[in-house]
Amino acid sequence: MKEFWDERYAADEYVYGKEANLFLQSKLVGIEPGKALFPAEGEGRNAVFAATLGWDVTAFDISSSAKIKADKLAQEKEVSIDYRVGLLDQQGFKENSFDLIVLIFAHFPASLRPIIHQSLKKLLKPGGQIILEAFSKEHLEYNSKNPKAGGPKDVSMLFSKEELEEDFGDMEWLFFEKKVLEIKEGEFHDGLSSVIRLVAKR
């Protein structure tokens, strides 16, 4: 997978655009900035946006090409982010370290998803929040008709409410919805899509 993402992110253009995810933008309004973690952050659009709001931002991805693009975007926006390359278990993060964890279209193999989510949850401080947006299992209907809609073709990597309840059911759910909407995020998130959204507090 590293090779796939390195190749995708090596393009000059920002393949998912430079603007932050709209759901994230709406949910960050009114939250007092603190320490935020952005796993599987790609080219940095969401992490950089949070940094412009005053968040102390750490991000990581398996792609070194992604880091290059993210650092460039941060410089362009005149902010600083701590962007790392590697897997979660290679980062050495301590439990109870972050006020916010942001998962925007962070899709993992089904065997790893609950492990990663449980590990991330432990990194939250008491009262810390997770903001998540991802493609739902119904999204296969949309990306099969329009590949530009993006997202995994493997239904096991897409999200259901039941799976989120397994992973985050012991948290306080502040917001949840599943909806179909038109997404315009660069070349590879372009079209009608089925998404699932969650905000939960530890």
XYZ file of N, CA and C in Angstrom:
606
model
N 0.814 -1.213 0.000
C 0.000 0.000 0.000
C 0.852 1.270 0.000
N 2.027 1.219 0.635
C 2.897 2.395 0.661
C 3.248 2.832 -0.755
N 3.538 1.859 -1.620
C 3.903 2.179 -2.997
C 2.744 2.853 -3.724
N 1.535 2.340 -3.489
C 0.346 2.925 -4.123
C 0.190 4.386 -3.730
N 0.274 4.663 -2.427
C 0.056 6.032 -1.966
C 1.223 6.939 -2.318
N 2.442 6.429 -2.293
C 3.583 7.245 -2.716
C 3.407 7.696 -4.159
N 2.958 6.769 -5.003
C 2.758 7.104 -6.417
C 1.623 8.117 -6.580
N 0.529 7.912 -5.870
C -0.603 8.847 -5.984
C -0.220 10.242 -5.521
N 0.472 10.337 -4.408
C 0.790 11.640 -3.841
C 2.003 12.296 -4.509
N 2.677 11.588 -5.395
C 3.829 12.164 -6.086
C 3.422 13.190 -7.138
N 2.147 13.223 -7.503
C 1.662 14.188 -8.492
C 1.869 15.615 -7.989
N 2.072 16.531 -8.932
C 2.273 17.928 -8.548
C 1.031 18.514 -7.886
N -0.147 18.188 -8.429
C -1.374 18.731 -7.860
C -1.732 17.991 -6.566
N -2.550 18.627 -5.760
C -3.047 17.991 -4.543
C -4.277 17.172 -4.936
N -4.128 15.854 -4.903
C -5.122 14.983 -5.541
C -6.461 14.983 -4.806
N -6.478 15.409 -3.528
C -7.734 15.591 -2.802
C -7.985 17.072 -2.494
N -7.265 17.927 -3.176
C -7.418 19.358 -2.997
C -6.641 19.887 -1.796
N -6.650 21.199 -1.668
C -5.958 21.864 -0.555
C -6.907 22.291 0.560
N -8.207 22.256 0.280
C -9.177 22.707 1.269
C -9.540 21.573 2.226
N -9.705 21.909 3.472
C -10.047 20.902 4.481
C -11.431 20.326 4.231
N -11.629 19.116 4.676
C -12.921 18.452 4.633
C -13.997 19.333 5.282
N -15.137 19.460 4.627
C -16.183 20.372 5.092
C -16.779 19.955 6.431
N -16.930 18.648 6.645
C -17.461 18.186 7.928
C -16.510 18.549 9.055
N -15.223 18.340 8.830
C -14.232 18.719 9.845
C -14.299 20.215 10.116
N -14.370 21.015 9.072
C -14.439 22.462 9.265
C -15.624 22.837 10.154
N -16.764 22.216 9.888
C -17.967 22.563 10.647
C -17.858 22.149 12.109
N -17.176 21.054 12.379
C -17.099 20.540 13.747
C -15.979 21.161 14.571
N -15.005 21.763 13.915
C -13.930 22.414 14.668
C -14.346 23.785 15.187
N -15.396 24.334 14.591
C -15.881 25.637 15.046
C -16.332 25.534 16.505
N -15.788 26.392 17.339
C -16.216 26.431 18.734
C -15.460 25.513 19.674
N -14.559 24.670 19.141
C -13.751 23.811 20.012
C -12.468 24.557 20.375
N -12.172 24.636 21.655
C -10.942 25.287 22.100
C -9.734 24.506 21.580
N -8.813 25.149 20.849
C -7.659 24.422 20.309
C -6.800 23.806 21.403
N -6.275 22.629 21.092
C -5.353 21.917 21.973
C -4.419 21.091 21.115
N -4.140 19.879 21.544
C -3.264 18.984 20.782
C -4.113 18.047 19.937
N -3.830 18.008 18.644
C -4.624 17.205 17.714
C -3.746 16.235 16.954
N -4.287 15.050 16.711
C -3.591 14.012 15.957
C -4.398 13.681 14.704
N -3.700 13.618 13.567
C -4.314 13.304 12.279
C -3.655 12.058 11.691
N -4.203 10.861 11.958
C -3.674 9.641 11.349
C -4.061 9.546 9.867
N -3.234 8.858 9.083
C -3.503 8.649 7.651
C -3.862 9.973 6.994
N -3.035 10.983 7.198
C -3.398 12.363 6.866
C -3.148 12.744 5.418
N -2.442 11.911 4.660
C -2.263 12.238 3.250
C -1.523 13.544 3.055
N -2.038 14.382 2.159
C -1.315 15.583 1.737
C -1.453 16.755 2.704
N -2.136 16.562 3.818
C -2.075 17.534 4.893
C -3.154 18.594 4.942
N -4.141 18.515 4.055
C -5.127 19.598 3.978
C -5.879 19.806 5.297
N -6.209 18.721 5.986
C -6.976 18.840 7.225
C -6.102 19.258 8.402
N -4.913 18.689 8.470
C -3.989 19.039 9.546
C -3.571 20.505 9.456
N -3.296 20.952 8.255
C -2.886 22.341 8.059
C -4.027 23.294 8.430
N -5.240 22.940 8.052
C -6.390 23.770 8.418
C -6.499 23.905 9.931
N -6.379 22.799 10.640
C -6.447 22.855 12.103
C -5.340 23.733 12.670
N -4.161 23.647 12.087
C -3.047 24.469 12.565
C -3.337 25.955 12.378
N -4.054 26.316 11.304
C -4.399 27.730 11.097
C -5.374 28.233 12.152
N -6.066 27.310 12.814
C -6.997 27.676 13.890
C -6.332 27.679 15.258
N -5.043 27.368 15.291
C -4.314 27.412 16.550
C -4.057 26.074 17.205
N -4.439 24.982 16.535
C -4.187 23.660 17.108
C -2.710 23.300 17.022
N -2.222 22.580 18.019
C -0.886 21.985 18.024
C -1.034 20.633 17.327
N -0.580 20.536 16.080
C -0.943 19.428 15.203
C 0.202 18.443 15.002
N -0.124 17.165 15.207
C 0.743 16.045 14.820
C -0.022 15.212 13.805
N 0.676 14.764 12.761
C 0.043 13.950 11.733
C 1.022 12.869 11.289
N 0.456 11.791 10.732
C 1.333 10.776 10.151
C 0.629 10.048 9.020
N 1.439 9.430 8.174
C 0.952 8.658 7.035
C 2.069 7.704 6.636
N 1.711 6.649 5.922
C 2.751 5.707 5.470
C 3.528 6.241 4.271
N 3.038 7.304 3.645
C 3.629 7.806 2.407
C 4.585 8.967 2.653
N 5.821 8.819 2.189
C 6.780 9.917 2.285
C 6.443 11.025 1.287
N 5.817 10.668 0.164
C 5.363 11.680 -0.794
C 4.304 12.575 -0.153
N 3.454 11.981 0.680
C 2.416 12.753 1.366
C 3.037 13.794 2.287
N 4.066 13.405 3.007
C 4.729 14.345 3.923
C 5.291 15.541 3.168
N 5.896 15.288 2.017
C 6.461 16.380 1.225
C 5.376 17.386 0.863
N 4.223 16.867 0.429
C 3.119 17.742 0.036
C 2.556 18.479 1.264
N 2.419 17.774 2.371
C 1.867 18.384 3.586
C 2.780 19.493 4.111
N 4.069 19.232 4.140
C 5.010 20.248 4.618
C 4.987 21.477 3.709
N 4.839 21.236 2.411
C 4.766 22.339 1.451
C 3.508 23.178 1.686
N 2.384 22.497 1.949
C 1.134 23.207 2.189
C 1.197 23.999 3.498
N 1.808 23.406 4.507
C 1.959 24.113 5.784
C 2.793 25.380 5.608
N 3.855 25.272 4.830
C 4.695 26.442 4.568
C 3.900 27.506 3.818
N 3.097 27.063 2.866
C 2.271 27.990 2.086
C 1.282 28.736 2.976
N 0.724 28.023 3.976
C -0.257 28.629 4.882
C 0.402 29.269 6.103
N 1.718 29.189 6.161
C 2.506 29.816 7.231
C 2.161 29.264 8.603
N 2.059 27.933 8.669
C 1.852 27.248 9.948
C 2.864 26.115 10.063
N 2.932 25.552 11.256
C 3.855 24.449 11.504
C 3.074 23.218 11.966
N 3.388 22.064 11.378
C 2.814 20.805 11.823
C 3.936 19.779 12.002
N 3.748 18.870 12.916
C 4.697 17.772 13.136
C 4.200 16.575 12.330
N 4.727 16.416 11.126
C 4.262 15.366 10.220
C 5.293 14.240 10.171
N 4.837 13.025 10.453
C 5.723 11.870 10.529
C 5.331 10.818 9.485
N 6.295 10.002 9.104
C 6.046 8.920 8.144
C 6.175 7.585 8.861
N 5.166 6.737 8.710
C 5.207 5.411 9.326
C 3.838 4.977 9.803
N 3.819 3.848 10.489
C 2.591 3.293 11.041
C 2.358 3.825 12.460
N 1.148 3.657 12.949
C 0.800 4.155 14.282
C 1.725 3.592 15.354
N 1.972 2.283 15.306
C 2.761 1.665 16.376
C 4.248 2.014 16.303
N 4.641 2.759 15.280
C 6.035 3.201 15.162
C 6.250 4.616 15.695
N 5.181 5.276 16.126
C 5.285 6.698 16.471
C 5.629 6.970 17.932
N 5.390 6.005 18.794
C 5.733 6.198 20.201
C 4.860 7.196 20.936
N 3.636 7.375 20.481
C 2.725 8.287 21.169
C 2.359 7.723 22.543
N 2.192 8.610 23.515
C 1.823 8.200 24.863
C 0.314 8.289 25.048
N -0.221 7.441 25.888
C -1.647 7.480 26.189
C -2.010 8.821 26.828
N -3.262 9.225 26.633
C -3.782 10.467 27.216
C -3.000 11.705 26.775
N -2.644 11.733 25.488
C -1.791 12.813 24.992
C -2.515 13.856 24.144
N -3.669 13.498 23.570
C -4.297 14.375 22.587
C -5.709 14.789 23.015
N -6.054 16.037 22.663
C -7.399 16.544 22.902
C -8.352 16.178 21.770
N -7.783 15.867 20.612
C -8.591 15.603 19.426
C -7.864 14.630 18.511
N -8.609 13.678 17.968
C -8.095 12.796 16.917
C -9.050 12.903 15.735
N -8.492 13.129 14.555
C -9.292 13.351 13.352
C -9.030 12.240 12.345
N -10.091 11.550 11.977
C -10.011 10.454 11.004
C -10.902 10.813 9.814
N -10.298 11.306 8.751
C -11.036 11.698 7.560
C -10.684 10.738 6.427
N -11.644 9.910 6.055
C -11.456 8.876 5.026
C -10.207 8.034 5.316
N -10.073 7.663 6.572
C -8.972 6.801 7.016
C -9.492 5.362 7.063
N -9.352 4.666 5.939
C -9.881 3.311 5.802
C -8.751 2.305 5.970
N -8.993 1.299 6.807
C -7.992 0.282 7.102
C -8.550 -1.101 6.787
N -7.672 -2.084 6.548
C -8.166 -3.458 6.401
C -9.010 -3.868 7.596
N -10.034 -4.676 7.341
C -10.991 -5.028 8.393
C -10.317 -5.662 9.606
N -9.251 -6.422 9.382
C -8.563 -7.084 10.497
C -7.815 -6.091 11.378
N -7.453 -4.933 10.819
C -6.673 -3.940 11.570
C -7.530 -2.817 12.139
N -8.676 -2.559 11.530
C -9.492 -1.407 11.913
C -9.780 -1.337 13.413
N -10.331 -2.405 14.026
C -10.628 -2.291 15.463
C -9.384 -2.114 16.320
N -8.288 -2.724 15.929
C -7.033 -2.593 16.680
C -6.546 -1.150 16.632
N -6.552 -0.572 15.429
C -6.099 0.808 15.271
C -7.019 1.765 16.015
N -8.319 1.565 15.884
C -9.260 2.455 16.562
C -9.122 2.376 18.082
N -8.951 1.176 18.608
C -8.783 1.029 20.058
C -7.488 1.690 20.521
N -6.437 1.556 19.724
C -5.153 2.169 20.077
C -5.254 3.687 20.052
N -5.940 4.215 19.044
C -6.106 5.664 18.946
C -6.915 6.207 20.119
N -7.941 5.481 20.497
C -8.805 5.920 21.586
C -8.008 6.107 22.882
N -7.044 5.251 23.108
C -6.223 5.351 24.313
C -5.336 6.596 24.316
N -5.099 7.157 23.133
C -4.260 8.342 23.041
C -5.003 9.616 23.428
N -6.324 9.533 23.500
C -7.129 10.694 23.862
C -7.059 10.977 25.364
N -6.997 12.243 25.695
C -7.157 12.650 27.086
C -8.615 12.446 27.493
N -8.896 12.277 28.768
C -10.303 12.271 29.206
C -10.988 13.544 28.745
N -12.143 13.392 28.121
C -12.847 14.538 27.560
C -12.450 14.857 26.131
N -11.414 14.185 25.631
C -10.978 14.397 24.256
C -11.970 13.821 23.257
N -11.920 14.322 22.029
C -12.902 13.943 21.020
C -12.267 13.292 19.799
N -13.066 12.453 19.148
C -12.739 11.916 17.832
C -13.733 12.497 16.839
N -13.212 13.012 15.727
C -14.043 13.437 14.600
C -13.730 12.508 13.440
N -14.762 11.871 12.914
C -14.566 10.858 11.869
C -15.545 11.080 10.726
N -15.030 11.040 9.515
C -15.875 10.914 8.329
C -15.238 9.884 7.419
N -16.044 8.960 6.916
C -15.541 7.906 6.048
C -16.668 7.434 5.140
N -16.320 6.640 4.164
C -17.328 6.090 3.269
C -18.057 4.927 3.942
N -19.376 4.913 3.780
C -20.178 3.824 4.333
C -20.150 2.624 3.399
N -20.654 1.511 3.877
C -20.684 0.297 3.056
C -21.554 0.478 1.810
N -22.550 1.357 1.896
C -23.405 1.621 0.740
C -22.671 2.388 -0.359
N -21.461 2.890 -0.051
C -20.729 3.677 -1.039
C -20.313 2.845 -2.251
N -20.234 1.532 -2.115
C -19.886 0.684 -3.266
C -20.835 0.925 -4.435
N -22.076 1.193 -4.122
C -23.074 1.470 -5.164
C -22.678 2.701 -5.984
N -22.027 3.650 -5.322
C -21.694 4.915 -5.982
C -20.343 4.850 -6.693
N -19.317 4.270 -6.046
C -18.028 4.238 -6.739
C -17.955 3.155 -7.815
N -18.912 2.219 -7.809
C -18.972 1.262 -8.917
C -19.504 1.936 -10.185
N -20.348 2.951 -9.999
C -20.882 3.707 -11.135
C -19.956 4.847 -11.540
N -19.274 5.412 -10.551
C -18.402 6.561 -10.786
C -17.099 6.377 -10.015
N -16.065 5.817 -10.656
C -14.796 5.590 -9.956
C -14.200 6.854 -9.345
N -14.526 8.032 -9.899
C -14.000 9.287 -9.364
C -14.550 9.593 -7.967
N -15.630 8.906 -7.583
C -16.165 9.103 -6.229
C -15.173 8.630 -5.176
N -14.275 7.728 -5.561
C -13.200 7.311 -4.665
C -13.638 6.306 -3.627
N -12.723 5.992 -2.725
C -12.996 5.047 -1.655
C -12.627 3.626 -2.025
N -12.435 2.782 -1.014
C -12.072 1.381 -1.248
C -13.147 0.629 -2.032
N -12.700 -0.324 -2.833
C -13.624 -1.207 -3.563
C -13.970 -2.449 -2.745
N -13.282 -2.627 -1.633
C -13.494 -3.769 -0.737
C -14.491 -3.336 0.340
N -15.660 -3.966 0.340
C -16.717 -3.537 1.272
C -16.292 -3.688 2.733
N -15.381 -4.608 3.017
C -14.945 -4.809 4.403
C -14.144 -3.622 4.931
N -13.643 -2.767 4.030
C -12.892 -1.579 4.445
C -13.788 -0.353 4.568
N -15.044 -0.495 4.206
C -16.010 0.583 4.353
C -16.703 0.471 5.708
N -17.421 1.512 6.125
C -17.892 1.606 7.499
C -19.387 1.334 7.650
N -19.734 0.764 8.789
C -21.124 0.638 9.210
C -21.250 1.206 10.618
N -22.475 1.564 10.989
C -22.714 2.051 12.346
C -22.368 0.980 13.365
N -22.671 -0.268 13.048
C -22.405 -1.368 13.983
C -20.919 -1.510 14.265
N -20.099 -1.350 13.240
C -18.647 -1.445 13.443
C -18.137 -0.277 14.287
N -18.669 0.898 14.042
C -18.267 2.043 14.854
C -18.702 1.866 16.304
N -19.854 1.248 16.509
C -20.307 0.983 17.878
C -19.382 -0.008 18.571
N -18.864 -0.983 17.819
C -17.902 -1.920 18.389
C -16.625 -1.206 18.803
N -16.177 -0.262 17.978
C -14.894 0.399 18.209
C -14.992 1.560 19.200
N -16.101 2.317 19.136
C -16.213 3.546 19.923
C -17.475 3.587 20.784
N -18.102 2.448 20.984
C -19.363 2.409 21.708
C -19.259 2.774 23.170
N -18.063 2.714 23.730
C -17.890 3.085 25.136
C -17.610 4.578 25.311
N -17.631 5.324 24.200
C -17.470 6.768 24.249
C -18.846 7.434 24.192
N -18.895 8.697 24.537
C -20.141 9.458 24.433
C -20.278 9.981 23.009
N -21.299 9.521 22.308
C -21.507 9.963 20.930
C -22.210 11.318 20.941
N -21.545 12.328 20.402
C -22.097 13.668 20.347
C -22.830 13.925 19.037
N -22.445 13.195 18.004
C -23.047 13.383 16.684
C -22.840 12.109 15.870
N -23.882 11.712 15.149
C -23.755 10.597 14.212
C -24.738 10.802 13.067
N -24.287 10.518 11.854
C -25.200 10.482 10.720
C -24.602 9.653 9.588
N -25.496 9.109 8.784
C -25.109 8.493 7.519
C -25.921 9.191 6.446
N -25.246 9.664 5.402
C -25.982 10.414 4.396
C -25.307 10.297 3.033
N -26.072 10.607 2.013
C -25.561 10.668 0.647
C -25.395 12.135 0.286
N -24.224 12.490 -0.230
C -23.956 13.871 -0.584
C -22.977 13.939 -1.741
N -22.927 15.083 -2.366
C -21.972 15.337 -3.447
C -20.673 15.822 -2.830
N -19.593 15.102 -3.103
C -18.288 15.477 -2.575
C -17.437 16.049 -3.705
N -16.762 17.148 -3.420
C -15.831 17.770 -4.362
C -14.520 18.006 -3.619
N -13.674 16.986 -3.607
C -12.377 17.083 -2.941
C -11.307 16.589 -3.915
N -10.903 17.446 -4.824
C -9.859 17.098 -5.764
C -10.292 16.055 -6.786
N -9.301 15.413 -7.379
C -9.538 14.490 -8.498
C -10.180 13.180 -8.076
N -9.899 12.711 -6.868
C -10.274 11.348 -6.493
C -11.425 11.250 -5.491
N -11.971 12.381 -5.073
C -13.213 12.404 -4.293
C -14.159 13.355 -5.015
N -14.781 12.883 -6.060
C -15.549 13.763 -6.928
C -16.833 13.064 -7.362
N -17.922 13.355 -6.663
C -19.191 12.784 -7.076
C -20.075 12.407 -5.911
N -21.228 11.876 -6.244
C -22.188 11.449 -5.248
C -21.607 10.308 -4.414
N -21.726 10.409 -3.083
C -21.061 9.467 -2.186
C -21.948 9.201 -0.960
N -21.766 8.014 -0.392
C -22.436 7.665 0.866
C -21.392 7.696 1.971
N -21.595 8.578 2.946
C -20.614 8.750 4.020
C -21.252 8.492 5.369
N -20.390 8.218 6.324
C -20.795 8.021 7.704
C -19.960 8.957 8.549
N -20.589 9.635 9.513
C -19.919 10.687 10.270
C -20.154 10.483 11.760
N -19.105 10.737 12.523
C -19.194 10.531 13.970
C -18.338 11.570 14.702
N -18.906 12.099 15.784
C -18.119 12.848 16.768
C -18.383 12.193 18.110
N -17.317 11.771 18.783
C -17.471 11.062 20.057
C -16.458 11.598 21.060
N -16.843 11.580 22.338
C -16.004 12.101 23.415
C -15.643 11.001 24.376
N -14.383 10.962 24.757
C -13.914 9.956 25.718
C -14.377 10.316 27.118
